[in-house]
PDB file of C-alpha atoms in Angstrom:
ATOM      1  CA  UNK A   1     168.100 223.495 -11.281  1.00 40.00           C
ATOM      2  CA  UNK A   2     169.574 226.760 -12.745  1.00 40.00           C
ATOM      3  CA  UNK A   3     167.189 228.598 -14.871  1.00 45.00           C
ATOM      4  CA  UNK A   4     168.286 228.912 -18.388  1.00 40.00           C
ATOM      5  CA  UNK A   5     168.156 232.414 -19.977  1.00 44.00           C
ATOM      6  CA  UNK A   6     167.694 233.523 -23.878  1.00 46.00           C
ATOM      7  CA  UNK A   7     171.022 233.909 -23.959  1.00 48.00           C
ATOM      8  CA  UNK A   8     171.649 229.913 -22.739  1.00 47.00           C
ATOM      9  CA  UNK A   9     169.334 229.154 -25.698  1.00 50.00           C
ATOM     10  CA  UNK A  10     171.128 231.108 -28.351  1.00 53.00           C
ATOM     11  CA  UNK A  11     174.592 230.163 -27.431  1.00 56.00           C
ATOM     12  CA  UNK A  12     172.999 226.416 -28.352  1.00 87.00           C
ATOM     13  CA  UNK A  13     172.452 227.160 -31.679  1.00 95.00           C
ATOM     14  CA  UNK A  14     175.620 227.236 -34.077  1.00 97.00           C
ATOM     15  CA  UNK A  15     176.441 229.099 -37.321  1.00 98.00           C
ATOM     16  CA  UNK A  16     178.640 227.327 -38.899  1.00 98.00           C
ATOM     17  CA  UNK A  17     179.603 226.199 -42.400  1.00 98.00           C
ATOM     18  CA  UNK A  18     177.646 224.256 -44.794  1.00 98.00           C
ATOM     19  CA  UNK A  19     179.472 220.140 -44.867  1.00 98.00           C
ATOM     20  CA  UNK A  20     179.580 219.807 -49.221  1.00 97.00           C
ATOM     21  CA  UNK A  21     178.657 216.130 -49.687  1.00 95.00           C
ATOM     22  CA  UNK A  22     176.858 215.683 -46.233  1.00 97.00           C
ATOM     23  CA  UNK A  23     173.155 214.458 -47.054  1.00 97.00           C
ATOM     24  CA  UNK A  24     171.942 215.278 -44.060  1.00 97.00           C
ATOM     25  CA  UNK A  25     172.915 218.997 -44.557  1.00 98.00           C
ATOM     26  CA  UNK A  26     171.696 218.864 -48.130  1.00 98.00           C
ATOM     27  CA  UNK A  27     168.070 217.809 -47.366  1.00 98.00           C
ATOM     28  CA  UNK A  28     167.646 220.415 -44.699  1.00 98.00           C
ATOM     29  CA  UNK A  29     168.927 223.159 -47.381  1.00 98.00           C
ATOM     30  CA  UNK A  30     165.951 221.809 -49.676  1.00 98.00           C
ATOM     31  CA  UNK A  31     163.187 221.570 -46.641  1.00 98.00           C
ATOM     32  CA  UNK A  32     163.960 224.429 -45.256  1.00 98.00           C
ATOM     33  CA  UNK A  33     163.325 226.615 -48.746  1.00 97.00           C
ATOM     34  CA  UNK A  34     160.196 224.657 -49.146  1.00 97.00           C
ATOM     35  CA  UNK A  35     159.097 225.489 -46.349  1.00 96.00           C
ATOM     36  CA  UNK A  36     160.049 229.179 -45.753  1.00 94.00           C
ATOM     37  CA  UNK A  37     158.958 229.628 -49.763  1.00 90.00           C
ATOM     38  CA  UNK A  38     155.807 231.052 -49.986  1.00 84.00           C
ATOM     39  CA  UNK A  39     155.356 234.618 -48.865  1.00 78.00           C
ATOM     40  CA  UNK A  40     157.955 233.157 -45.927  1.00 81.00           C
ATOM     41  CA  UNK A  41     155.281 230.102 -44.866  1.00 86.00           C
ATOM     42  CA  UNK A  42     155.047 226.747 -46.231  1.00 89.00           C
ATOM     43  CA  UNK A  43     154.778 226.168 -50.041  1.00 91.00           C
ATOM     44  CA  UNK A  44     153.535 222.974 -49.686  1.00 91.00           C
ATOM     45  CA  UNK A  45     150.106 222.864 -51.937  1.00 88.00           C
ATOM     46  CA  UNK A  46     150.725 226.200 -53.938  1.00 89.00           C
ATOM     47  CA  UNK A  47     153.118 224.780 -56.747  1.00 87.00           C
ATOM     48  CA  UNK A  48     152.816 222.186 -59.709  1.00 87.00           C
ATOM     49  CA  UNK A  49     156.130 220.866 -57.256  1.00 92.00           C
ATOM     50  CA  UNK A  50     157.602 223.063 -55.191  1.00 94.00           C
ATOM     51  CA  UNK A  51     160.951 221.623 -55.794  1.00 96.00           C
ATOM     52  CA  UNK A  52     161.727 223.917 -58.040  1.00 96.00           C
ATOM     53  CA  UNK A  53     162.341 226.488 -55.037  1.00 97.00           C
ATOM     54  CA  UNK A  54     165.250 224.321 -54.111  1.00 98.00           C
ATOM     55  CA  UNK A  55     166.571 223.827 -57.094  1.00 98.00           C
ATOM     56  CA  UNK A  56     166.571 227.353 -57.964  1.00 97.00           C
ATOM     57  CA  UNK A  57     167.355 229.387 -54.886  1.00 97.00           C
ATOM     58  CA  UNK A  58     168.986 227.062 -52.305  1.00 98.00           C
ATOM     59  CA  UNK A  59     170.695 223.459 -53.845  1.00 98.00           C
ATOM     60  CA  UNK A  60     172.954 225.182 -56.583  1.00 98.00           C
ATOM     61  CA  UNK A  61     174.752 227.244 -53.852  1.00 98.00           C
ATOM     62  CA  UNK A  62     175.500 224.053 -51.885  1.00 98.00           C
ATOM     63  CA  UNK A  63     176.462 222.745 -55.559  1.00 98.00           C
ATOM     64  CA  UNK A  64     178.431 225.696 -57.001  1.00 98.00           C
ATOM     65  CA  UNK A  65     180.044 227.973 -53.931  1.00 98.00           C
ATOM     66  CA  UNK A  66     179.725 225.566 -50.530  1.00 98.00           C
ATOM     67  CA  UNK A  67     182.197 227.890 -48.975  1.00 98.00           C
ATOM     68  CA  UNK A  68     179.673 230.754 -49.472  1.00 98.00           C
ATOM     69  CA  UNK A  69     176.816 228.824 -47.497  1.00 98.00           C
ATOM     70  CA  UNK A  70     176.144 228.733 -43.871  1.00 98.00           C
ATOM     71  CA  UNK A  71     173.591 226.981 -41.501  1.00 98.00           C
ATOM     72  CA  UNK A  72     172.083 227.797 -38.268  1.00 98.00           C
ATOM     73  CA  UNK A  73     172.092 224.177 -36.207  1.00 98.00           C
ATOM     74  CA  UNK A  74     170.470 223.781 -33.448  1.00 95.00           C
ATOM     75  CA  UNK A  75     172.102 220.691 -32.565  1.00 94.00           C
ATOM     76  CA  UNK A  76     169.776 218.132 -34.673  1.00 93.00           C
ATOM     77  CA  UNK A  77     170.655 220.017 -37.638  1.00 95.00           C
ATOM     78  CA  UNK A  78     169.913 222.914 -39.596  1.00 97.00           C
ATOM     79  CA  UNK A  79     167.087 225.113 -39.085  1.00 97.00           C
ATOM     80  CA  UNK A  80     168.555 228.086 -41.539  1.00 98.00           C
ATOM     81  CA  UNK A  81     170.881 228.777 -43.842  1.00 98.00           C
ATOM     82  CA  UNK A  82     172.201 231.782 -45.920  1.00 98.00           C
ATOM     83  CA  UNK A  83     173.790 231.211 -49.424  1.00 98.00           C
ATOM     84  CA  UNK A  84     175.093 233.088 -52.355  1.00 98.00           C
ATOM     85  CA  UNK A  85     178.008 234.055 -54.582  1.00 98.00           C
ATOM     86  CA  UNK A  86     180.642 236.626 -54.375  1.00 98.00           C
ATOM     87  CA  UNK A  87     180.074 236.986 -58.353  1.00 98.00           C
ATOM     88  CA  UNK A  88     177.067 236.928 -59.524  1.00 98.00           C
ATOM     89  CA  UNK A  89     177.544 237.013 -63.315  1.00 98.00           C
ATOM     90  CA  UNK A  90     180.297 233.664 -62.626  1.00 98.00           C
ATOM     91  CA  UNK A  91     177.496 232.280 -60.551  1.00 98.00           C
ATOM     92  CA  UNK A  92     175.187 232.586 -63.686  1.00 98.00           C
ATOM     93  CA  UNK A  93     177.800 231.747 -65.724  1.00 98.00           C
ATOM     94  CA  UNK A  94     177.990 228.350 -63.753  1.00 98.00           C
ATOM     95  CA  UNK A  95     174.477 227.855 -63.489  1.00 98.00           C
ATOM     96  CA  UNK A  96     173.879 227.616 -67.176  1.00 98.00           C
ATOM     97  CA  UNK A  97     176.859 225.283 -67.732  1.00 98.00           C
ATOM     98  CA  UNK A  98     176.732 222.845 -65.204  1.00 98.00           C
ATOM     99  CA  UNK A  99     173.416 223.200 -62.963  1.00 98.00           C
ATOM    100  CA  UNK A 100     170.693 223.792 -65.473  1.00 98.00           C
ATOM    101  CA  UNK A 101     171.481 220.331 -67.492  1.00 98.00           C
ATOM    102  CA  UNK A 102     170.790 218.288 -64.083  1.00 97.00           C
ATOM    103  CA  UNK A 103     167.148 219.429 -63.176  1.00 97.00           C
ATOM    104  CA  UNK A 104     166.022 220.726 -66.918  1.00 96.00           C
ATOM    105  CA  UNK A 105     163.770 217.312 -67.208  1.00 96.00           C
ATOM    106  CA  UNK A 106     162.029 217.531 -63.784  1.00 96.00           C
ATOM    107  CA  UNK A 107     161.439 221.211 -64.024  1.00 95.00           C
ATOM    108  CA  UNK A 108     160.163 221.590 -67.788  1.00 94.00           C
ATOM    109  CA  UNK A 109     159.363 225.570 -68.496  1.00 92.00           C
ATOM    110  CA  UNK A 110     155.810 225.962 -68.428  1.00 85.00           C
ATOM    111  CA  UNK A 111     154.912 227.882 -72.141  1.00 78.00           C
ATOM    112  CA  UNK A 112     152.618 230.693 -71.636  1.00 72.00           C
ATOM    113  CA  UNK A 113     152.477 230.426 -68.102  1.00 68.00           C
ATOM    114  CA  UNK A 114     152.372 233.178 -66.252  1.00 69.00           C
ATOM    115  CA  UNK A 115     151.486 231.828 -63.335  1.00 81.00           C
ATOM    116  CA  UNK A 116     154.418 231.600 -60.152  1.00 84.00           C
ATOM    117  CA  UNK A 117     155.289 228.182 -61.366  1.00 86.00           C
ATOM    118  CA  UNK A 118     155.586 229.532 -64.654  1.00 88.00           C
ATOM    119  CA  UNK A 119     157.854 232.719 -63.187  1.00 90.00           C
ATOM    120  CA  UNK A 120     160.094 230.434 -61.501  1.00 93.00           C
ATOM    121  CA  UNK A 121     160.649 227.690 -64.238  1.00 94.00           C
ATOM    122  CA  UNK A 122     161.475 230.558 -66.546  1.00 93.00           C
ATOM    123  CA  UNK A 123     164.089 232.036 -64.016  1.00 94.00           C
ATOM    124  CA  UNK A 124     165.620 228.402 -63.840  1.00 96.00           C
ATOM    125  CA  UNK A 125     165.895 228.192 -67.555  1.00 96.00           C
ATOM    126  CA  UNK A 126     167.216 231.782 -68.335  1.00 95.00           C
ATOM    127  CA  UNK A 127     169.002 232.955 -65.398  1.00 96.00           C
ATOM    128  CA  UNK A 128     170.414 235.437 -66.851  1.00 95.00           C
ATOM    129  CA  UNK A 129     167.263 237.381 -66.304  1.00 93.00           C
ATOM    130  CA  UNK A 130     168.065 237.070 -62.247  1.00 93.00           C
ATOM    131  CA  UNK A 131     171.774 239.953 -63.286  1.00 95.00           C
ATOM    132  CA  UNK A 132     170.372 243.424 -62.696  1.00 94.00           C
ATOM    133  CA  UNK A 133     173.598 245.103 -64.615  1.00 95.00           C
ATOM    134  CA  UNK A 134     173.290 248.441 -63.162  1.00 95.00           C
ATOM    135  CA  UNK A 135     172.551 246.611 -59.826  1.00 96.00           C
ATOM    136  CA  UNK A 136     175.379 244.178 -60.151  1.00 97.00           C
ATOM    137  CA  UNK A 137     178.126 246.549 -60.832  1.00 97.00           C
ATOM    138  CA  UNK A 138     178.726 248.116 -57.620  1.00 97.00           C
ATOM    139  CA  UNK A 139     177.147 245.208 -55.879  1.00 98.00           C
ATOM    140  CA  UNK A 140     178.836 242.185 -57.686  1.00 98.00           C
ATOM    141  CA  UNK A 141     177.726 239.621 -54.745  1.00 98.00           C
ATOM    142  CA  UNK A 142     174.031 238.737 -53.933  1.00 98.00           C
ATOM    143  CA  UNK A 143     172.378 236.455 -51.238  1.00 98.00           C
ATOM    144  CA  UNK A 144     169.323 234.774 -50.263  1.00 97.00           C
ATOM    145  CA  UNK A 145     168.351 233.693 -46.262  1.00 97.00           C
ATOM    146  CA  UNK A 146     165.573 231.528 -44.920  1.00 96.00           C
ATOM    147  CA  UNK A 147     164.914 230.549 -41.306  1.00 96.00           C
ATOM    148  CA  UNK A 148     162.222 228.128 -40.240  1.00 96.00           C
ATOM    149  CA  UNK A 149     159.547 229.685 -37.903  1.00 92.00           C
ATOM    150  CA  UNK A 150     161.027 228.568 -34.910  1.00 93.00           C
ATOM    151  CA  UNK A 151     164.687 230.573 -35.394  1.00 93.00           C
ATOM    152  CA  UNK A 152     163.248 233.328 -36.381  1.00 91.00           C
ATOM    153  CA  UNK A 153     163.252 236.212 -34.101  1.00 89.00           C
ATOM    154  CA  UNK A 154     166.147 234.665 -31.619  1.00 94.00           C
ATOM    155  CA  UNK A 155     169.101 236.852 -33.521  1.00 96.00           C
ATOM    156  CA  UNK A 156     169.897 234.238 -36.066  1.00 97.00           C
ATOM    157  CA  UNK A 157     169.648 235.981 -38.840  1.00 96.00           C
ATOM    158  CA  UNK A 158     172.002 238.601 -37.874  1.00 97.00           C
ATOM    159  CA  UNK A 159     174.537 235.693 -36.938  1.00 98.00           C
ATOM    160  CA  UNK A 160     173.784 233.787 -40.514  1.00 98.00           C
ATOM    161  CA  UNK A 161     174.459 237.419 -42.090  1.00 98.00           C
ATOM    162  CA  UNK A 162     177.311 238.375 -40.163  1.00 98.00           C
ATOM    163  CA  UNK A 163     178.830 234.979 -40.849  1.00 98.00           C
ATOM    164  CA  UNK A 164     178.441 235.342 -44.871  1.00 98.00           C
ATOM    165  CA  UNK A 165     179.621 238.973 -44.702  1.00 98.00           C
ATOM    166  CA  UNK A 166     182.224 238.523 -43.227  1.00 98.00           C
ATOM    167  CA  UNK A 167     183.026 235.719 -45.643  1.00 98.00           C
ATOM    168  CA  UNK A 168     182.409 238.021 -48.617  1.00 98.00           C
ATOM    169  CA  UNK A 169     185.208 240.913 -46.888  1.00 98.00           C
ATOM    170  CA  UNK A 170     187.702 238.561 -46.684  1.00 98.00           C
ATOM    171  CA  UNK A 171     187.433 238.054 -50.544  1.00 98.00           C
ATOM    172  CA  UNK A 172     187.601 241.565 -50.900  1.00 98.00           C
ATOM    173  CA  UNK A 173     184.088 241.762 -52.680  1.00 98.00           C
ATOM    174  CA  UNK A 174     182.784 245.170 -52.746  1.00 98.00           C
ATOM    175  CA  UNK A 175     179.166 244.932 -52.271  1.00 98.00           C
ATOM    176  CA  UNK A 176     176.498 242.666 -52.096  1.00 98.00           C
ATOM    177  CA  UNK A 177     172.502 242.804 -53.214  1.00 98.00           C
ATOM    178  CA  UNK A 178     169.241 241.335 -52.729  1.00 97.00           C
ATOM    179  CA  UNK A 179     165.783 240.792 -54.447  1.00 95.00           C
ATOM    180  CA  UNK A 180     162.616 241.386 -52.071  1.00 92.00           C
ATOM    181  CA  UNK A 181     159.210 241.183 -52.083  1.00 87.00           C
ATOM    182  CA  UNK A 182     158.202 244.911 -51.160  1.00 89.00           C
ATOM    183  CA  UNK A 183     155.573 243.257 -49.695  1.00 86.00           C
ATOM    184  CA  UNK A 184     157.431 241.486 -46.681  1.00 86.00           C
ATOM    185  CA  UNK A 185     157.842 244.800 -44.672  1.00 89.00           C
ATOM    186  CA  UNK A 186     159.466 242.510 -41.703  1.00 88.00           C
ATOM    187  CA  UNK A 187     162.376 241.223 -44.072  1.00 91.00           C
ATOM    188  CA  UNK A 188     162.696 244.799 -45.400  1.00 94.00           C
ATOM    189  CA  UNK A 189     163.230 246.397 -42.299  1.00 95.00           C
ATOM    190  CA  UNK A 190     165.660 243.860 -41.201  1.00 95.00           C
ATOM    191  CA  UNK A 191     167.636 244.302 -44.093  1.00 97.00           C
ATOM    192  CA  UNK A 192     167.396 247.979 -43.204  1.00 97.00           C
ATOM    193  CA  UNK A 193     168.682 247.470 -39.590  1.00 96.00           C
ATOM    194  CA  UNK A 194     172.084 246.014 -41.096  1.00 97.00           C
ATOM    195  CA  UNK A 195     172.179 249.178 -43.242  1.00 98.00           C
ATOM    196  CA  UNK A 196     170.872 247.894 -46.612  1.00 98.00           C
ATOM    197  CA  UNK A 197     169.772 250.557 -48.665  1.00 98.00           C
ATOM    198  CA  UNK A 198     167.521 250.600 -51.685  1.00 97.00           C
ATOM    199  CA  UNK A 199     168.892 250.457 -54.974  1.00 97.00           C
ATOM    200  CA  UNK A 200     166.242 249.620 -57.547  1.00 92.00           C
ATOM    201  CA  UNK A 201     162.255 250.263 -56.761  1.00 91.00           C
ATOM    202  CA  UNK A 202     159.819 247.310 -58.113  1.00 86.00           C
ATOM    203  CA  UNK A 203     158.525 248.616 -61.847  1.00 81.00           C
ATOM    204  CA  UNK A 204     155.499 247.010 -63.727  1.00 76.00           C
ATOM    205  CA  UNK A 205     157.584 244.547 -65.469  1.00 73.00           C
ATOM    206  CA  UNK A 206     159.572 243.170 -62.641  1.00 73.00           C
ATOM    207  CA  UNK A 207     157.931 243.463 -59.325  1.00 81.00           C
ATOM    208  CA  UNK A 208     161.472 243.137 -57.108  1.00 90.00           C
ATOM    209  CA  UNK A 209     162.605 245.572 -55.100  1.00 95.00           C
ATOM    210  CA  UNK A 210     166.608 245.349 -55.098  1.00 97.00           C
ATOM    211  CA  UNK A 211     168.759 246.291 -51.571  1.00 98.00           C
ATOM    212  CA  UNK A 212     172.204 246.464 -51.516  1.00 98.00           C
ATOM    213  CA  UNK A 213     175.502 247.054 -48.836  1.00 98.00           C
ATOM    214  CA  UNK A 214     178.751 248.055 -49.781  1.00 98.00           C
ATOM    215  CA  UNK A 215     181.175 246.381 -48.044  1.00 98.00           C
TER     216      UNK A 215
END
């Protein structure tokens, strides 16, 4: 029996697009950012109900711009996605109106929290605070990736990126940005290696450190 090579394995895995209304797709987009949403490990055990990762970073995507989301399957389904919007402020805009209303009640803002369950349930219910305008204007698209342990480091995320890239040039958007944990020097320099640069440094008040590519 033939050997198979890294290559073999790769070509097995697909990028492809994100099926709107497919359930199966939907709960891998949620388990996925559970599980890849602490510090990149599981967050299982470190959140009032870590649902709210989901519902802020991964399920309104699938909701609000499916054409903008795309999966890594391995065959039995996802094991990464990328999502994100071409406009941010729309995105927002949409988030507000028609997202926000749906998960309000489950995720109640925490008052005087200040906790990360506290950070994140005030992001869901002023997203607004998520527009850097400075950032935003040259950059009007932003993104947000997750791969489970086992597709990381096999080229996937290059492929994912690629894929929603090259989505984002053939709407003509100029430039796109992220939001990083300076601590997570391996996502930093891998944002680096696709020639991200740094736009905004982390300050006392916000500790984000914003990379952006001009398209």
């Amino acid at each position: 029996m033939a050997r198979m090579t890294h290559s073999d394995v790769e070509a097995e895995v697909e990028i492809r697009r994100y099926r709107p209304g497919d359930a199966a797709d939907a709960a891998a987009l949620r388990r996925i950012c559970v599980r890849t949403g602490y510090n990149g490990g599981d967050a299982r055990g470190h959140y009032r109900d870590p649902g709210v990762l989901p519902a802020l970073f991964a399920t309104p995507y699938a909701e609000l711009a499916p054409e903008l989301v795309f999966v890594a399957d391995e065959g039995d389904g996802p094991i990464g996605y990328i999502v994100g919007a071409a406009d941010t402020r729309a995105f927002y805009r949409a988030f507000r109106a028609t997202w926000l209303p749906r998960v309000r009640d489950r995720f109640p803002e925490l008052a005087g929290a200040t906790d990360m369950d506290g950070e994140l349930r005030g992001l869901l219910h002023a997203p607004e605070r998520m527009i850097d305008a400075e950032v935003v204007r040259e950059h009007p698209a932003h993104l947000h990736i997750d791969l489970l342990p086992r597709g990381q480091r096999r080229g996937l995320g290059t492929r994912l990126m690629t894929a929603y890239l090259d989505a984002l040039r053939e709407r003509g958007v100029p430039g796109v940005h992220l939001g990083m944990n300076p601590a997570n020097t391996a996502a930093h320099a891998f944002y680096t290696r696709l020639g991200f640069v740094t736009l905004r440094e982390p300050t006392e008040e916000a500790q984000v450190l914003y990379l952006g590519l001009r398209l």
